[in-house]
């Protein structure tokens, strides 16, 4: 019912060319109804933009975590790659972080592929596999204390304790440099 009402409100506002301010704490509702979204943090604007801009290019960790699920990996720069718990992730060509730079790598569950170990950036152990119909959500321990969330359309029967290889889509990697 809620999804149907959301679609009806969206269609009505657009067909009548009505500008409206809609205040919600429901991120999915904001993404579905908004042409522009403003994310507030402690009474201040953290970021304003289209739903796509907010989701794909969050201004900071608060916005990234507020809109959808975000994985975090602590990282240390090496020559053209990031050393992370459980492996290494290549740096984007545009990233010129000096060796030993500390960073936090952030990426969405849909930006991780399950691959063979020889193709993986990171390896981990399945903690939980949640079958959700059209996809499976895996929680994978990579040694950070917080399981990585991975969403896959693959129809394998994943089991707790199973070792998996993970390949992060570096085109969608968000890198936040941290103070040493």
mmCIF file of C-alpha atoms in Angstrom:
data_model
loop_
_atom_site.group_PDB
_atom_site.id
_atom_site.type_symbol
_atom_site.label_atom_id
_atom_site.label_comp_id
_atom_site.label_asym_id
_atom_site.label_seq_id
_atom_site.Cartn_x
_atom_site.Cartn_y
_atom_site.Cartn_z
ATOM 1 C CA UNK A 1 0.000 0.000 0.000
ATOM 2 C CA UNK A 2 2.795 2.392 0.952
ATOM 3 C CA UNK A 3 4.651 1.814 -2.334
ATOM 4 C CA UNK A 4 1.438 2.324 -4.334
ATOM 5 C CA UNK A 5 0.672 5.559 -2.470
ATOM 6 C CA UNK A 6 4.237 6.786 -3.047
ATOM 7 C CA UNK A 7 3.856 6.160 -6.793
ATOM 8 C CA UNK A 8 0.469 7.936 -6.833
ATOM 9 C CA UNK A 9 1.836 11.000 -5.000
ATOM 10 C CA UNK A 10 4.814 11.129 -7.362
ATOM 11 C CA UNK A 11 2.594 10.928 -10.453
ATOM 12 C CA UNK A 12 0.145 13.528 -9.102
ATOM 13 C CA UNK A 13 2.847 16.085 -8.250
ATOM 14 C CA UNK A 14 4.509 15.685 -11.639
ATOM 15 C CA UNK A 15 1.279 15.777 -13.675
ATOM 16 C CA UNK A 16 0.116 18.958 -11.915
ATOM 17 C CA UNK A 17 3.616 20.522 -12.078
ATOM 18 C CA UNK A 18 3.439 21.230 -8.351
ATOM 19 C CA UNK A 19 6.513 22.241 -6.400
ATOM 20 C CA UNK A 20 6.335 20.734 -2.935
ATOM 21 C CA UNK A 21 8.524 20.455 0.131
ATOM 22 C CA UNK A 22 8.201 16.988 1.603
ATOM 23 C CA UNK A 23 9.866 16.253 4.940
ATOM 24 C CA UNK A 24 10.580 12.601 5.678
ATOM 25 C CA UNK A 25 12.986 10.351 7.541
ATOM 26 C CA UNK A 26 12.304 7.565 5.036
ATOM 27 C CA UNK A 27 15.270 7.549 2.652
ATOM 28 C CA UNK A 28 13.506 5.400 0.049
ATOM 29 C CA UNK A 29 10.592 7.831 0.013
ATOM 30 C CA UNK A 30 12.931 10.801 -0.398
ATOM 31 C CA UNK A 31 14.763 9.101 -3.270
ATOM 32 C CA UNK A 32 11.523 8.114 -5.028
ATOM 33 C CA UNK A 33 9.683 11.432 -4.677
ATOM 34 C CA UNK A 34 12.407 14.041 -4.758
ATOM 35 C CA UNK A 35 13.879 15.889 -7.715
ATOM 36 C CA UNK A 36 16.290 17.377 -5.182
ATOM 37 C CA UNK A 37 17.109 16.143 -1.702
ATOM 38 C CA UNK A 38 18.591 18.017 1.218
ATOM 39 C CA UNK A 39 20.307 15.896 3.865
ATOM 40 C CA UNK A 40 20.490 17.598 7.247
ATOM 41 C CA UNK A 41 23.023 16.837 9.987
ATOM 42 C CA UNK A 42 22.501 18.451 13.400
ATOM 43 C CA UNK A 43 20.431 21.267 11.894
ATOM 44 C CA UNK A 44 22.881 22.037 9.074
ATOM 45 C CA UNK A 45 22.792 21.122 5.400
ATOM 46 C CA UNK A 46 25.220 18.251 4.865
ATOM 47 C CA UNK A 47 24.479 17.947 1.134
ATOM 48 C CA UNK A 48 21.894 19.048 -1.415
ATOM 49 C CA UNK A 49 21.495 17.411 -4.803
ATOM 50 C CA UNK A 50 19.537 15.029 -6.967
ATOM 51 C CA UNK A 51 18.797 11.583 -5.533
ATOM 52 C CA UNK A 52 21.453 10.157 -7.875
ATOM 53 C CA UNK A 53 24.102 12.676 -6.739
ATOM 54 C CA UNK A 54 23.365 12.043 -3.067
ATOM 55 C CA UNK A 55 23.482 8.259 -3.487
ATOM 56 C CA UNK A 56 26.450 7.972 -5.864
ATOM 57 C CA UNK A 57 28.617 10.875 -4.666
ATOM 58 C CA UNK A 58 27.942 11.575 -0.998
ATOM 59 C CA UNK A 59 29.729 14.651 0.336
ATOM 60 C CA UNK A 60 30.914 12.900 3.498
ATOM 61 C CA UNK A 61 30.584 9.747 5.610
ATOM 62 C CA UNK A 62 27.430 11.012 7.339
ATOM 63 C CA UNK A 63 25.562 11.442 4.044
ATOM 64 C CA UNK A 64 26.906 8.119 2.731
ATOM 65 C CA UNK A 65 25.652 6.239 5.780
ATOM 66 C CA UNK A 66 22.371 8.140 5.962
ATOM 67 C CA UNK A 67 21.290 7.218 2.426
ATOM 68 C CA UNK A 68 21.296 3.447 1.987
ATOM 69 C CA UNK A 69 23.791 0.869 3.176
ATOM 70 C CA UNK A 70 27.490 1.684 2.912
ATOM 71 C CA UNK A 71 30.479 -0.570 3.512
ATOM 72 C CA UNK A 72 33.601 0.896 5.118
ATOM 73 C CA UNK A 73 37.153 -0.442 4.935
ATOM 74 C CA UNK A 74 40.114 1.178 6.679
ATOM 75 C CA UNK A 75 42.947 1.508 4.170
ATOM 76 C CA UNK A 76 46.609 2.446 3.890
ATOM 77 C CA UNK A 77 48.030 3.616 0.562
ATOM 78 C CA UNK A 78 50.710 1.557 -1.109
ATOM 79 C CA UNK A 79 52.049 1.981 -4.655
ATOM 80 C CA UNK A 80 48.844 2.450 -6.744
ATOM 81 C CA UNK A 81 46.724 0.346 -4.363
ATOM 82 C CA UNK A 82 45.073 0.374 -0.959
ATOM 83 C CA UNK A 83 46.020 -2.196 1.681
ATOM 84 C CA UNK A 84 42.782 -3.205 3.464
ATOM 85 C CA UNK A 85 41.870 -5.978 5.905
ATOM 86 C CA UNK A 86 41.705 -9.177 3.872
ATOM 87 C CA UNK A 87 43.495 -7.909 0.758
ATOM 88 C CA UNK A 88 44.271 -4.967 -1.525
ATOM 89 C CA UNK A 89 42.100 -2.715 -3.692
ATOM 90 C CA UNK A 90 43.504 -0.885 -6.753
ATOM 91 C CA UNK A 91 43.467 2.904 -6.637
ATOM 92 C CA UNK A 92 41.456 4.783 -9.211
ATOM 93 C CA UNK A 93 43.731 6.367 -11.853
ATOM 94 C CA UNK A 94 42.664 9.807 -10.599
ATOM 95 C CA UNK A 95 43.771 9.017 -7.038
ATOM 96 C CA UNK A 96 47.322 10.129 -6.265
ATOM 97 C CA UNK A 97 47.495 9.328 -2.554
ATOM 98 C CA UNK A 98 51.079 9.186 -1.285
ATOM 99 C CA UNK A 99 52.319 5.922 0.242
ATOM 100 C CA UNK A 100 51.204 5.468 3.885
ATOM 101 C CA UNK A 101 48.181 7.784 3.500
ATOM 102 C CA UNK A 102 45.352 6.621 5.758
ATOM 103 C CA UNK A 103 41.867 6.501 4.263
ATOM 104 C CA UNK A 104 38.436 5.012 4.577
ATOM 105 C CA UNK A 105 37.141 3.266 1.455
ATOM 106 C CA UNK A 106 33.367 3.281 1.131
ATOM 107 C CA UNK A 107 31.164 1.428 -1.348
ATOM 108 C CA UNK A 108 27.619 0.114 -1.691
ATOM 109 C CA UNK A 109 26.604 -3.568 -1.350
ATOM 110 C CA UNK A 110 25.707 -3.706 -5.051
ATOM 111 C CA UNK A 111 29.241 -2.556 -5.974
ATOM 112 C CA UNK A 112 30.830 -5.808 -4.780
ATOM 113 C CA UNK A 113 31.001 -8.963 -6.902
ATOM 114 C CA UNK A 114 31.545 -12.487 -5.601
ATOM 115 C CA UNK A 115 34.492 -13.930 -7.548
ATOM 116 C CA UNK A 116 37.115 -16.678 -7.466
ATOM 117 C CA UNK A 117 39.973 -16.079 -5.015
ATOM 118 C CA UNK A 118 42.487 -15.300 -7.808
ATOM 119 C CA UNK A 119 40.254 -12.409 -9.026
ATOM 120 C CA UNK A 120 39.405 -11.054 -5.575
ATOM 121 C CA UNK A 121 40.492 -7.789 -3.997
ATOM 122 C CA UNK A 122 39.421 -9.042 -0.578
ATOM 123 C CA UNK A 123 38.628 -12.441 0.897
ATOM 124 C CA UNK A 124 36.258 -13.118 3.731
ATOM 125 C CA UNK A 125 33.958 -15.580 5.455
ATOM 126 C CA UNK A 126 30.175 -15.623 5.067
ATOM 127 C CA UNK A 127 28.540 -14.829 8.410
ATOM 128 C CA UNK A 128 24.936 -14.843 7.173
ATOM 129 C CA UNK A 129 23.195 -15.311 3.834
ATOM 130 C CA UNK A 130 19.718 -13.770 3.560
ATOM 131 C CA UNK A 131 17.735 -14.964 0.537
ATOM 132 C CA UNK A 132 15.431 -12.085 -0.485
ATOM 133 C CA UNK A 133 13.868 -13.495 -3.648
ATOM 134 C CA UNK A 134 15.452 -11.571 -6.504
ATOM 135 C CA UNK A 135 18.785 -11.289 -4.700
ATOM 136 C CA UNK A 136 20.739 -12.565 -1.716
ATOM 137 C CA UNK A 137 22.253 -10.284 0.905
ATOM 138 C CA UNK A 138 25.452 -11.664 2.411
ATOM 139 C CA UNK A 139 27.188 -10.447 5.542
ATOM 140 C CA UNK A 140 30.887 -11.223 5.097
ATOM 141 C CA UNK A 141 33.570 -11.005 7.788
ATOM 142 C CA UNK A 142 36.768 -9.515 6.342
ATOM 143 C CA UNK A 143 38.413 -8.812 9.699
ATOM 144 C CA UNK A 144 37.226 -5.267 10.425
ATOM 145 C CA UNK A 145 34.817 -6.121 13.249
ATOM 146 C CA UNK A 146 31.880 -4.966 11.094
ATOM 147 C CA UNK A 147 30.657 -7.430 8.431
ATOM 148 C CA UNK A 148 30.717 -6.238 4.839
ATOM 149 C CA UNK A 149 27.283 -6.233 3.167
ATOM 150 C CA UNK A 150 27.205 -7.763 -0.322
ATOM 151 C CA UNK A 151 24.152 -8.051 -2.575
ATOM 152 C CA UNK A 152 24.197 -10.565 -5.396
ATOM 153 C CA UNK A 153 21.733 -11.841 -7.980
ATOM 154 C CA UNK A 154 23.685 -15.104 -8.189
ATOM 155 C CA UNK A 155 21.569 -18.080 -7.207
ATOM 156 C CA UNK A 156 24.232 -20.024 -5.316
ATOM 157 C CA UNK A 157 23.325 -21.510 -1.932
ATOM 158 C CA UNK A 158 25.659 -19.513 0.318
ATOM 159 C CA UNK A 159 26.346 -20.916 3.800
ATOM 160 C CA UNK A 160 27.765 -19.442 6.989
ATOM 161 C CA UNK A 161 31.464 -20.267 7.300
ATOM 162 C CA UNK A 162 32.036 -20.393 3.533
ATOM 163 C CA UNK A 163 35.090 -18.495 2.221
ATOM 164 C CA UNK A 164 34.356 -16.035 -0.586
ATOM 165 C CA UNK A 165 36.332 -13.728 -2.844
ATOM 166 C CA UNK A 166 35.096 -10.144 -3.201
ATOM 167 C CA UNK A 167 35.877 -7.745 -6.032
ATOM 168 C CA UNK A 168 35.003 -4.094 -5.441
ATOM 169 C CA UNK A 169 33.932 -1.973 -8.406
ATOM 170 C CA UNK A 170 36.578 0.740 -8.077
ATOM 171 C CA UNK A 171 34.596 3.054 -10.394
ATOM 172 C CA UNK A 172 32.113 3.459 -7.527
ATOM 173 C CA UNK A 173 34.633 3.608 -4.690
ATOM 174 C CA UNK A 174 34.420 6.623 -2.391
ATOM 175 C CA UNK A 175 37.730 7.480 -0.726
ATOM 176 C CA UNK A 176 37.869 9.663 2.372
ATOM 177 C CA UNK A 177 41.396 10.562 3.435
ATOM 178 C CA UNK A 178 41.908 10.564 7.191
ATOM 179 C CA UNK A 179 44.305 12.462 9.413
ATOM 180 C CA UNK A 180 47.342 10.447 10.477
#
